[in-house]
XYZ file of C-alpha atoms in Angstrom:
655
model
C -28.167 -35.703 -56.137
C -26.148 -38.784 -56.874
C -27.787 -42.018 -55.821
C -25.930 -44.420 -53.591
C -25.505 -47.758 -55.330
C -26.019 -50.834 -53.213
C -24.492 -54.251 -53.526
C -26.771 -56.578 -51.607
C -23.864 -58.847 -50.857
C -22.055 -56.132 -48.932
C -24.755 -55.568 -46.333
C -24.478 -56.085 -42.593
C -23.100 -59.575 -42.081
C -25.427 -60.030 -39.121
C -28.243 -60.262 -41.623
C -26.624 -63.304 -43.227
C -25.875 -65.486 -40.237
C -26.323 -69.126 -41.126
C -26.682 -68.277 -44.840
C -24.918 -70.496 -47.394
C -25.150 -71.357 -51.044
C -27.897 -73.729 -52.155
C -25.625 -76.718 -52.537
C -23.566 -76.529 -49.368
C -25.577 -79.211 -47.599
C -25.909 -77.314 -44.300
C -29.071 -77.145 -42.267
C -29.645 -73.396 -42.042
C -32.287 -73.392 -39.299
C -30.272 -75.737 -37.082
C -27.193 -73.534 -37.419
C -29.245 -70.482 -36.438
C -30.698 -72.307 -33.413
C -27.215 -73.345 -32.229
C -25.998 -69.759 -32.701
C -28.960 -68.408 -30.677
C -28.353 -70.924 -27.878
C -24.688 -69.885 -27.647
C -25.811 -66.259 -27.353
C -27.927 -67.098 -24.300
C -25.321 -69.358 -22.617
C -23.519 -66.617 -20.579
C -26.821 -65.334 -19.162
C -28.042 -68.877 -18.385
C -24.744 -69.723 -16.618
C -24.808 -66.504 -14.553
C -28.470 -67.031 -13.670
C -27.854 -70.583 -12.394
C -24.812 -69.458 -10.401
C -26.756 -66.512 -8.918
C -29.817 -68.588 -7.936
C -27.611 -71.285 -6.399
C -25.609 -68.673 -4.447
C -28.763 -66.954 -3.141
C -30.235 -70.323 -2.103
C -27.061 -71.245 -0.178
C -27.042 -67.795 1.454
C -30.698 -68.082 2.440
C -30.643 -71.599 3.896
C -27.090 -71.249 5.297
C -26.529 -75.005 4.927
C -22.919 -74.874 3.757
C -20.554 -73.357 6.342
C -17.715 -73.155 3.824
C -19.739 -70.681 1.694
C -18.241 -67.656 3.391
C -15.352 -65.267 2.896
C -13.290 -65.796 -0.236
C -15.334 -68.785 -1.409
C -18.489 -66.628 -1.531
C -16.631 -63.751 -3.260
C -15.138 -66.101 -5.893
C -18.545 -67.765 -6.473
C -20.322 -64.474 -7.209
C -17.332 -63.189 -9.211
C -17.556 -66.264 -11.455
C -21.284 -65.602 -11.793
C -20.590 -61.930 -12.630
C -17.851 -62.325 -15.275
C -19.892 -63.879 -18.190
C -22.427 -61.019 -18.152
C -20.297 -58.255 -16.639
C -17.057 -58.498 -18.590
C -18.595 -57.579 -22.030
C -20.224 -54.484 -20.473
C -17.038 -53.397 -18.667
C -15.068 -53.914 -21.892
C -17.585 -51.815 -23.839
C -17.389 -49.083 -21.199
C -13.582 -49.109 -21.304
C -13.571 -48.849 -25.101
C -15.976 -45.902 -24.897
C -13.692 -44.147 -22.383
C -10.698 -44.725 -24.667
C -12.697 -43.070 -27.456
C -13.382 -40.053 -25.233
C -16.972 -40.957 -24.339
C -16.974 -41.358 -20.546
C -20.619 -41.126 -19.572
C -22.347 -44.087 -21.233
C -24.821 -46.666 -19.941
C -21.911 -49.168 -19.883
C -19.951 -46.843 -17.577
C -22.956 -46.431 -15.251
C -23.577 -50.183 -15.070
C -19.899 -50.976 -14.507
C -19.499 -48.427 -11.667
C -22.786 -49.449 -10.006
C -22.091 -53.200 -10.035
C -18.394 -52.977 -9.116
C -19.420 -50.624 -6.309
C -21.947 -53.204 -5.102
C -19.130 -55.773 -4.957
C -16.938 -53.265 -3.091
C -19.489 -52.953 -0.263
C -20.218 -56.704 -0.152
C -23.575 -56.686 -1.992
C -22.478 -59.458 -4.343
C -25.903 -60.925 -5.318
C -27.220 -57.453 -6.166
C -24.131 -56.705 -8.276
C -24.565 -59.924 -10.266
C -28.338 -59.439 -10.556
C -28.044 -55.911 -11.962
C -25.600 -57.020 -14.657
C -27.508 -60.249 -15.372
C -30.808 -58.459 -15.909
C -29.056 -55.836 -17.998
C -27.670 -58.659 -20.200
C -31.137 -60.241 -20.422
C -32.522 -56.856 -21.448
C -29.919 -56.635 -24.209
C -30.870 -60.128 -25.432
C -34.546 -59.163 -25.541
C -33.632 -55.968 -27.349
C -31.669 -57.893 -29.995
C -34.539 -60.352 -30.415
C -36.983 -57.454 -30.837
C -34.742 -55.717 -33.375
C -34.356 -58.959 -35.342
C -38.115 -59.312 -35.381
C -38.523 -55.734 -36.560
C -35.990 -56.466 -39.300
C -38.120 -59.338 -40.574
C -39.224 -57.421 -43.659
C -35.646 -56.488 -44.533
C -34.635 -60.132 -44.114
C -37.512 -61.080 -46.412
C -36.011 -58.740 -48.998
C -32.613 -60.360 -48.526
C -34.233 -63.768 -48.961
C -35.796 -62.436 -52.166
C -32.337 -61.576 -53.498
C -31.810 -63.736 -56.598
C -28.671 -65.896 -56.501
C -28.405 -66.772 -60.188
C -29.678 -65.821 -63.622
C -30.180 -68.039 -66.675
C -28.943 -65.792 -69.484
C -28.952 -66.589 -73.217
C -25.361 -66.625 -74.458
C -23.732 -68.459 -77.359
C -26.936 -70.237 -78.373
C -27.873 -71.565 -74.930
C -29.142 -70.469 -71.498
C -26.300 -70.532 -68.968
C -26.372 -69.905 -65.205
C -24.407 -66.806 -64.141
C -24.188 -64.360 -61.245
C -26.940 -61.721 -61.737
C -24.355 -58.979 -61.221
C -22.663 -59.997 -64.490
C -25.818 -59.693 -66.651
C -25.867 -56.638 -68.912
C -28.791 -54.455 -70.000
C -30.589 -55.891 -73.048
C -29.697 -59.538 -72.436
C -32.387 -62.239 -72.492
C -32.932 -64.291 -69.351
C -35.103 -67.314 -68.635
C -36.989 -67.864 -65.372
C -38.443 -71.262 -64.464
C -41.444 -71.984 -62.246
C -40.735 -71.210 -58.589
C -37.605 -69.173 -59.342
C -37.012 -65.512 -58.507
C -36.781 -62.876 -61.220
C -33.066 -61.925 -61.027
C -33.202 -58.467 -62.678
C -35.711 -55.808 -63.719
C -36.818 -56.099 -67.321
C -39.565 -56.351 -69.945
C -41.592 -59.554 -70.292
C -40.939 -61.286 -73.633
C -43.375 -64.158 -73.014
C -47.108 -63.763 -73.632
C -47.939 -63.547 -69.909
C -46.605 -64.305 -66.456
C -48.135 -64.955 -63.034
C -45.901 -63.547 -60.299
C -45.750 -63.442 -56.514
C -44.559 -59.895 -55.753
C -45.012 -60.052 -51.949
C -41.320 -59.388 -51.192
C -41.342 -56.047 -53.006
C -44.948 -54.818 -52.832
C -46.336 -56.460 -49.696
C -49.215 -57.885 -51.783
C -49.685 -61.643 -51.318
C -52.092 -62.222 -54.221
C -50.518 -63.247 -57.562
C -49.970 -60.493 -60.117
C -50.602 -61.222 -63.821
C -48.192 -59.477 -66.202
C -48.791 -59.229 -69.973
C -46.205 -59.272 -72.753
C -44.075 -56.088 -73.025
C -44.973 -54.996 -69.480
C -42.372 -54.266 -66.808
C -41.259 -57.020 -64.473
C -39.295 -56.533 -61.241
C -36.430 -58.379 -59.589
C -37.369 -60.337 -56.485
C -40.765 -61.441 -57.852
C -41.326 -65.214 -57.968
C -42.514 -66.886 -61.186
C -45.598 -68.992 -60.394
C -46.657 -70.481 -63.724
C -44.645 -71.707 -66.731
C -41.192 -70.843 -68.035
C -40.914 -67.167 -68.986
C -38.336 -65.018 -70.737
C -37.379 -61.459 -69.821
C -35.281 -58.802 -71.544
C -33.271 -56.947 -68.893
C -33.518 -53.149 -68.775
C -31.447 -52.461 -65.636
C -28.263 -53.709 -64.069
C -28.505 -55.802 -60.904
C -27.289 -52.952 -58.676
C -30.074 -50.681 -60.025
C -32.857 -53.281 -59.767
C -36.017 -52.611 -57.787
C -35.062 -55.027 -55.008
C -31.658 -53.324 -54.550
C -33.152 -49.825 -54.460
C -35.905 -50.776 -52.024
C -33.468 -52.549 -49.724
C -31.125 -49.568 -49.885
C -33.956 -47.241 -48.909
C -35.182 -49.411 -46.016
C -31.628 -49.918 -44.711
C -30.908 -46.183 -44.900
C -34.270 -45.252 -43.337
C -32.928 -46.035 -39.865
C -30.205 -43.417 -40.363
C -32.786 -40.636 -40.739
C -33.689 -40.070 -37.100
C -36.887 -38.444 -35.900
C -36.718 -35.260 -33.823
C -37.830 -37.240 -30.763
C -35.032 -39.762 -31.293
C -32.414 -37.048 -31.782
C -33.626 -35.194 -28.683
C -33.417 -38.317 -26.498
C -29.871 -39.036 -27.698
C -28.778 -35.463 -26.943
C -30.638 -35.578 -23.641
C -28.859 -38.814 -22.619
C -25.447 -37.220 -23.259
C -26.281 -34.345 -20.880
C -28.324 -36.392 -18.423
C -25.754 -39.167 -17.795
C -22.883 -36.975 -16.490
C -25.369 -35.056 -14.307
C -26.490 -38.370 -12.801
C -22.865 -39.400 -12.092
C -22.125 -36.128 -10.257
C -25.426 -36.347 -8.327
C -24.462 -39.872 -7.237
C -21.078 -38.588 -6.050
C -22.872 -35.807 -4.177
C -25.333 -38.289 -2.677
C -22.360 -40.294 -1.353
C -20.345 -37.499 0.289
C -22.555 -34.443 0.924
C -24.681 -36.070 3.669
C -21.470 -36.189 5.768
C -21.914 -32.456 6.357
C -25.620 -32.613 7.210
C -26.310 -35.997 8.848
C -25.232 -36.810 12.419
C -25.078 -40.606 12.079
C -23.426 -40.607 8.633
C -22.328 -44.089 7.494
C -20.297 -44.048 4.280
C -21.359 -47.564 3.214
C -25.080 -46.771 3.509
C -24.862 -43.591 1.430
C -22.597 -45.264 -1.143
C -25.220 -48.009 -1.474
C -27.920 -45.368 -2.058
C -25.705 -43.693 -4.683
C -25.177 -47.016 -6.457
C -28.935 -47.582 -6.492
C -29.288 -44.056 -7.883
C -26.833 -44.909 -10.704
C -28.624 -48.119 -11.654
C -32.060 -46.478 -11.627
C -30.966 -43.483 -13.667
C -29.361 -45.473 -16.502
C -31.079 -44.242 -19.692
C -31.253 -47.724 -21.276
C -35.046 -47.830 -21.571
C -35.089 -44.569 -23.525
C -32.001 -45.194 -25.657
C -33.182 -48.719 -26.567
C -36.950 -48.504 -26.884
C -37.366 -45.274 -28.837
C -35.255 -46.246 -31.883
C -36.808 -49.717 -31.657
C -40.286 -48.146 -31.753
C -39.452 -46.238 -34.919
C -37.740 -49.252 -36.458
C -40.865 -51.280 -35.704
C -42.977 -48.632 -37.437
C -40.728 -48.678 -40.509
C -40.894 -52.478 -40.632
C -44.681 -52.549 -40.198
C -45.075 -49.990 -43.003
C -42.803 -52.026 -45.276
C -44.918 -55.117 -44.591
C -47.947 -53.121 -45.773
C -46.281 -52.066 -49.034
C -45.338 -48.598 -47.743
C -41.718 -47.432 -47.628
C -40.819 -44.478 -45.402
C -37.422 -42.977 -46.158
C -36.800 -42.341 -42.468
C -38.233 -42.177 -38.959
C -38.563 -38.404 -39.348
C -41.270 -38.962 -41.989
C -43.156 -41.332 -39.664
C -43.421 -38.322 -37.354
C -44.139 -35.820 -40.138
C -47.070 -37.765 -41.603
C -48.881 -37.654 -38.239
C -49.055 -33.850 -38.506
C -50.539 -33.767 -42.034
C -53.947 -32.058 -42.182
C -54.120 -31.301 -45.930
C -53.703 -33.899 -48.677
C -53.101 -32.654 -52.217
C -53.280 -35.277 -54.957
C -52.611 -35.594 -58.632
C -55.328 -37.246 -60.739
C -53.796 -39.331 -63.509
C -51.896 -42.312 -62.108
C -52.830 -41.438 -58.532
C -56.598 -41.925 -58.197
C -57.007 -43.038 -61.814
C -55.207 -45.885 -63.555
C -53.561 -43.610 -66.102
C -54.765 -45.964 -68.841
C -57.162 -44.507 -71.423
C -60.061 -46.587 -72.722
C -62.846 -45.966 -75.237
C -65.962 -44.975 -73.328
C -68.379 -44.346 -76.219
C -68.401 -44.599 -80.017
C -70.906 -42.238 -81.743
C -71.193 -43.023 -85.469
C -72.998 -40.394 -87.561
C -71.736 -41.612 -90.939
C -73.326 -43.850 -93.564
C -70.812 -46.584 -92.690
C -71.293 -49.370 -90.157
C -69.601 -48.739 -86.796
C -66.822 -51.262 -87.520
C -66.018 -49.560 -90.833
C -66.189 -46.092 -89.246
C -63.667 -47.276 -86.642
C -61.410 -48.721 -89.376
C -61.037 -45.214 -90.866
C -60.237 -43.776 -87.429
C -57.803 -46.576 -86.493
C -55.957 -46.357 -89.777
C -55.159 -42.721 -88.989
C -54.325 -43.299 -85.309
C -51.796 -45.990 -86.262
C -49.590 -43.084 -87.336
C -49.714 -41.507 -83.844
C -47.873 -42.340 -80.592
C -50.305 -40.448 -78.336
C -51.799 -42.461 -75.390
C -55.281 -41.759 -76.760
C -54.259 -43.329 -80.079
C -53.178 -46.453 -78.197
C -56.614 -46.660 -76.547
C -58.387 -46.344 -79.906
C -56.217 -49.064 -81.458
C -57.404 -51.535 -78.810
C -60.851 -51.462 -80.453
C -61.647 -54.801 -82.121
C -62.981 -54.118 -85.634
C -64.024 -56.866 -88.045
C -62.813 -56.989 -91.634
C -59.572 -56.132 -93.363
C -57.427 -53.370 -91.893
C -57.512 -50.032 -93.724
C -54.290 -48.238 -94.534
C -53.707 -44.496 -94.244
C -51.436 -42.576 -96.594
C -50.229 -38.983 -96.881
C -50.814 -38.517 -93.132
C -49.681 -35.204 -91.666
C -50.031 -33.706 -88.198
C -51.747 -30.375 -87.629
C -50.061 -28.985 -84.505
C -52.388 -28.914 -81.502
C -55.373 -30.082 -83.550
C -54.934 -33.611 -84.911
C -54.201 -35.546 -88.109
C -55.238 -35.379 -91.739
C -54.628 -37.949 -94.446
C -56.132 -40.367 -96.972
C -57.728 -43.746 -96.188
C -59.085 -45.947 -99.001
C -59.101 -42.922 -101.318
C -61.129 -40.809 -98.933
C -59.871 -37.662 -97.187
C -60.008 -38.183 -93.426
C -59.628 -35.689 -90.564
C -59.087 -36.967 -86.986
C -58.716 -34.586 -84.052
C -60.395 -31.926 -81.944
C -63.111 -29.387 -82.677
C -60.560 -26.781 -83.753
C -59.410 -29.099 -86.570
C -62.978 -29.540 -87.759
C -63.798 -25.822 -87.653
C -60.592 -24.829 -89.482
C -61.553 -27.201 -92.318
C -65.149 -25.959 -92.535
C -66.704 -29.034 -90.948
C -69.897 -28.410 -88.999
C -69.746 -29.989 -85.523
C -72.934 -31.047 -83.653
C -73.651 -28.885 -80.586
C -74.011 -32.014 -78.392
C -70.209 -32.329 -78.321
C -69.900 -29.058 -76.391
C -71.242 -30.663 -73.200
C -68.958 -33.715 -73.287
C -66.485 -33.655 -70.410
C -64.256 -36.566 -71.454
C -61.511 -36.364 -74.063
C -63.112 -36.486 -77.498
C -61.694 -37.515 -80.884
C -63.781 -36.266 -83.845
C -63.743 -37.787 -87.327
C -64.623 -36.222 -90.707
C -64.654 -38.257 -93.937
C -64.678 -36.457 -97.289
C -65.523 -33.090 -95.705
C -68.491 -34.455 -93.726
C -68.682 -34.952 -89.953
C -68.658 -38.745 -89.479
C -68.816 -39.106 -85.689
C -66.682 -39.124 -82.584
C -65.183 -41.304 -79.896
C -64.961 -40.357 -76.190
C -61.916 -41.491 -74.226
C -61.779 -41.679 -70.436
C -59.315 -42.702 -67.775
C -60.626 -45.231 -65.236
C -60.700 -44.663 -61.488
C -58.616 -47.098 -59.454
C -60.652 -49.768 -57.667
C -59.927 -48.287 -54.233
C -60.220 -44.575 -55.177
C -63.538 -44.026 -53.351
C -62.326 -46.065 -50.384
C -59.099 -44.006 -50.302
C -60.911 -40.663 -49.946
C -63.235 -42.087 -47.283
C -60.343 -43.534 -45.253
C -58.253 -40.356 -45.544
C -61.160 -38.406 -44.023
C -61.640 -41.055 -41.317
C -57.936 -40.680 -40.489
C -58.678 -37.070 -39.520
C -57.379 -35.251 -42.628
C -59.501 -32.097 -42.785
C -58.885 -31.014 -46.397
C -58.430 -32.974 -49.660
C -57.450 -31.123 -52.857
C -56.889 -32.331 -56.429
C -54.422 -30.634 -58.797
C -54.156 -32.080 -62.290
C -52.557 -31.420 -65.635
C -55.649 -32.860 -67.331
C -58.283 -30.418 -68.584
C -60.291 -28.714 -65.881
C -63.686 -30.152 -66.869
C -62.397 -33.733 -66.442
C -60.637 -32.845 -63.185
C -63.813 -31.284 -61.775
C -65.879 -34.331 -62.769
C -63.495 -36.788 -61.056
C -63.273 -34.498 -58.043
C -67.048 -34.358 -57.702
C -67.357 -38.127 -58.126
C -64.839 -38.707 -55.315
C -66.240 -35.971 -53.038
C -62.977 -34.003 -52.988
C -63.109 -30.554 -51.347
C -61.513 -28.498 -54.097
C -59.950 -29.197 -57.513
C -58.121 -27.414 -60.301
C -57.121 -28.754 -63.718
C -55.071 -27.680 -66.711
C -51.952 -27.171 -64.583
C -48.311 -27.524 -65.553
C -45.890 -29.015 -62.948
C -44.728 -25.492 -62.034
C -48.379 -24.429 -61.522
C -48.895 -27.306 -59.075
C -45.747 -26.230 -57.255
C -47.100 -22.673 -56.908
C -50.425 -23.950 -55.534
C -48.708 -26.162 -52.934
C -46.355 -23.359 -51.881
C -49.373 -21.089 -51.325
C -51.073 -23.765 -49.219
C -47.970 -24.178 -47.056
C -48.010 -20.444 -46.247
C -51.375 -20.788 -44.515
C -51.112 -21.037 -40.701
C -51.302 -24.516 -39.145
C -51.225 -26.229 -42.531
C -49.076 -29.323 -43.115
C -49.297 -30.573 -46.691
C -48.799 -34.071 -48.055
C -48.689 -34.308 -51.847
C -49.326 -37.620 -53.580
C -48.414 -38.030 -57.222
C -46.967 -40.524 -59.672
C -43.376 -39.534 -58.915
C -42.370 -38.671 -62.480
C -43.650 -35.270 -63.649
C -44.599 -34.300 -60.084
C -41.043 -34.403 -58.716
C -40.864 -30.632 -57.914
C -44.097 -30.756 -55.878
C -43.089 -33.975 -54.113
C -39.885 -32.255 -53.000
C -41.614 -29.017 -51.922
C -44.440 -30.541 -49.837
C -44.054 -31.330 -46.136
C -44.467 -35.009 -46.969
C -44.052 -36.195 -50.569
C -45.842 -39.466 -51.358
C -45.126 -41.288 -54.622
C -47.823 -43.626 -55.923
C -46.623 -46.785 -57.623
C -43.053 -45.533 -57.327
C -41.525 -49.012 -57.666
C -40.330 -48.474 -61.196
C -39.613 -44.762 -60.978
C -36.099 -43.555 -60.178
C -37.490 -40.051 -59.734
C -39.912 -41.290 -57.063
C -37.156 -43.067 -55.147
C -35.006 -39.927 -55.275
C -37.644 -37.294 -54.519
C -40.498 -38.698 -52.440
C -40.424 -39.195 -48.661
C -42.883 -42.082 -48.758
C -43.298 -44.694 -51.522
C -46.580 -46.587 -51.982
C -45.366 -49.739 -53.719
C -48.793 -51.220 -54.412
C -50.056 -48.151 -56.337
C -53.135 -48.002 -54.050
C -54.184 -44.513 -52.866
C -55.992 -46.114 -49.887
C -52.539 -46.913 -48.447
C -52.161 -43.197 -47.613
C -54.588 -43.590 -44.704
C -52.690 -46.714 -43.621
C -49.423 -44.747 -43.654
C -50.957 -42.036 -41.442
C -52.300 -44.661 -38.998
C -48.924 -46.439 -38.796
C -47.202 -43.103 -38.135
C -49.662 -42.288 -35.345
C -49.390 -45.751 -33.775
C -45.589 -45.482 -33.813
C -45.616 -42.037 -32.246
C -48.120 -43.162 -29.590
C -45.948 -46.113 -28.577
C -42.780 -43.980 -28.504
C -44.415 -41.453 -26.154
C -45.857 -44.254 -24.007
C -42.304 -45.563 -23.581
C -40.959 -42.107 -22.727
C -43.693 -41.590 -20.109
C -43.202 -45.083 -18.661
C -39.408 -44.716 -18.407
C -39.427 -41.269 -16.820
C -42.380 -41.967 -14.534
C -41.025 -45.149 -12.966
C -37.458 -43.846 -12.747
C -38.441 -40.628 -10.953
C -40.487 -42.544 -8.366
C -37.724 -45.088 -7.644
C -35.018 -42.375 -7.692
C -36.835 -40.549 -4.897
C -37.286 -43.792 -2.940
C -33.640 -44.756 -3.507
C -32.282 -41.376 -2.376
C -34.406 -41.676 0.771
C -33.119 -45.157 1.517
C -36.533 -46.767 0.823
C -35.483 -48.724 -2.299
C -32.921 -51.500 -2.600
C -30.828 -52.604 -5.547
C -33.645 -54.986 -6.532
C -36.076 -52.095 -7.052
C -33.311 -50.357 -8.985
C -33.020 -53.397 -11.270
C -36.748 -53.233 -11.991
C -36.663 -49.490 -12.585
C -33.866 -49.894 -15.114
C -34.011 -53.285 -16.820
C -37.664 -53.957 -16.032
C -38.797 -50.691 -17.587
C -36.499 -51.300 -20.573
C -38.087 -54.728 -21.116
C -41.619 -53.327 -20.796
C -40.740 -50.601 -23.300
C -39.296 -53.176 -25.709
C -42.396 -55.388 -25.463
C -44.546 -52.306 -26.049
C -42.534 -51.390 -29.163
C -42.803 -54.958 -30.494
C -46.611 -54.588 -30.493
C -46.239 -52.611 -33.723
C -45.290 -55.850 -35.488
C -48.672 -57.411 -34.641
C -50.947 -54.428 -35.235
C -53.420 -54.298 -38.115
C -54.332 -51.107 -39.944
C -57.381 -51.730 -42.106
């Protein structure tokens, strides 16, 4: 599937209001405040006009405030808040969409004017406008994390060209160029650190506030802020493919992937609204045939109340806002959902399947034990081993080479690889074998029986046809691995399984240490896929798979919810997984489940609130027991309550 490329400068202009270049001299916050005040002006004007008109009506102190003067007064109060809605309704009708909330509001308020209920007509439209303003404020708050990403967008890059560092647009920097980043500046592009070390604030892209220390030759991501000293970076991606661009693209696009609840409500509103319009028409005219003292004005008033009450604003506004709030809250916690549908899906997960290496372990091998059975000192024994491993690119070789041995380095010659067994060669005139037990046995070397019970990866050494010793290599558990399993169980996940490509003995040991229900090692990616497919066939089983997002791509795609650990630098993770854990912490899985459940709970609270209140007031309105003021509460009041409820997601904590 071809990835959509994103230019951060082409995003929704609403996100950039009040944004200028660094040297334009404008006060950004003041401009935003002025813009916000102008947004509220129509509602403030209408409110003052309405309150003044009601006061004059109530006290009846101005005799002239009758007839056309009163009509003009309330019309002037109505226009600032009513005209935009009527215009929107008209545009919808021109596009073939008759039955919208704008159409309902327009008919109800113009009808109120037609029967002389001017204050009610203004009030309905005023409170609807206020509801829209609150909705926009809530959405802007929910978009705070996306705005933080936009703020993290680098504006310039100091690139080395023609013997000097020059400031250029990051979009013009090519892969392989050298850039310089000063203290307090943002990393403009993804790359490899050329300096010895760097201290970075990665909060904008990982959600982690604590500084991150990066060593030379390690990856570095765009959007991070350099905290200490001038550093240099060699770029390895174009600006449009940088981590910040991909994350922003994913968060922006997440709102397009609707949940089933959201899609149902939208479809429901399209059927529900025309039904309401025809019921209102029926409520106006049908009583003529059944009621003796039928008064057209009274039944029209009831129908108008019916229209206002039945407007689906609370549902149409608050449900997407609830999901958007959940997506934003997850992003703030270093978790990226690819869509609202996955916020729903993760709440149904009852089986978590996890990879081992890179998921609950760091994926970095380290020497656990050195057992020297030779006549040499340990440092000299390790020099023989290291001289041979310098010829290998295997991750285990890298771990061995981190050993600090005193004395001059030995040099290996005539090194050859024995497929599937190890290396043989000459070091300081001695014949050296480095590898597994099979290599030793095939060369007639007797191996101590104690090695048979060792679970960890083992590298054996023979010098001049004699067994010299061995080194055990182990991967380290992540700091929060134990906490992750505990929290996943506390979140109500009934079954935790580990599937790993590492040898089964190591997988079983890690599984036992973490108290995992069932584990299997020695699996190829296709074997993991088969296991997950079998699990999915079991009744009432919803599977989430968490892996490193690289070699586990097929399983991530096949599971009900695919979760990529540390997927920030992995294109495969971004493409395949449904959820990305940016901080590389398995304990975030439980947080993701809790956020999904909180979001779903709030969405259903809003649905229950909207339907419950509306049904009660609809019955009262049809019976003539509710006025337009109750209708306003049932519509706009419920919408506001639902919005405030959805905004709670922004303040919740998920430990």
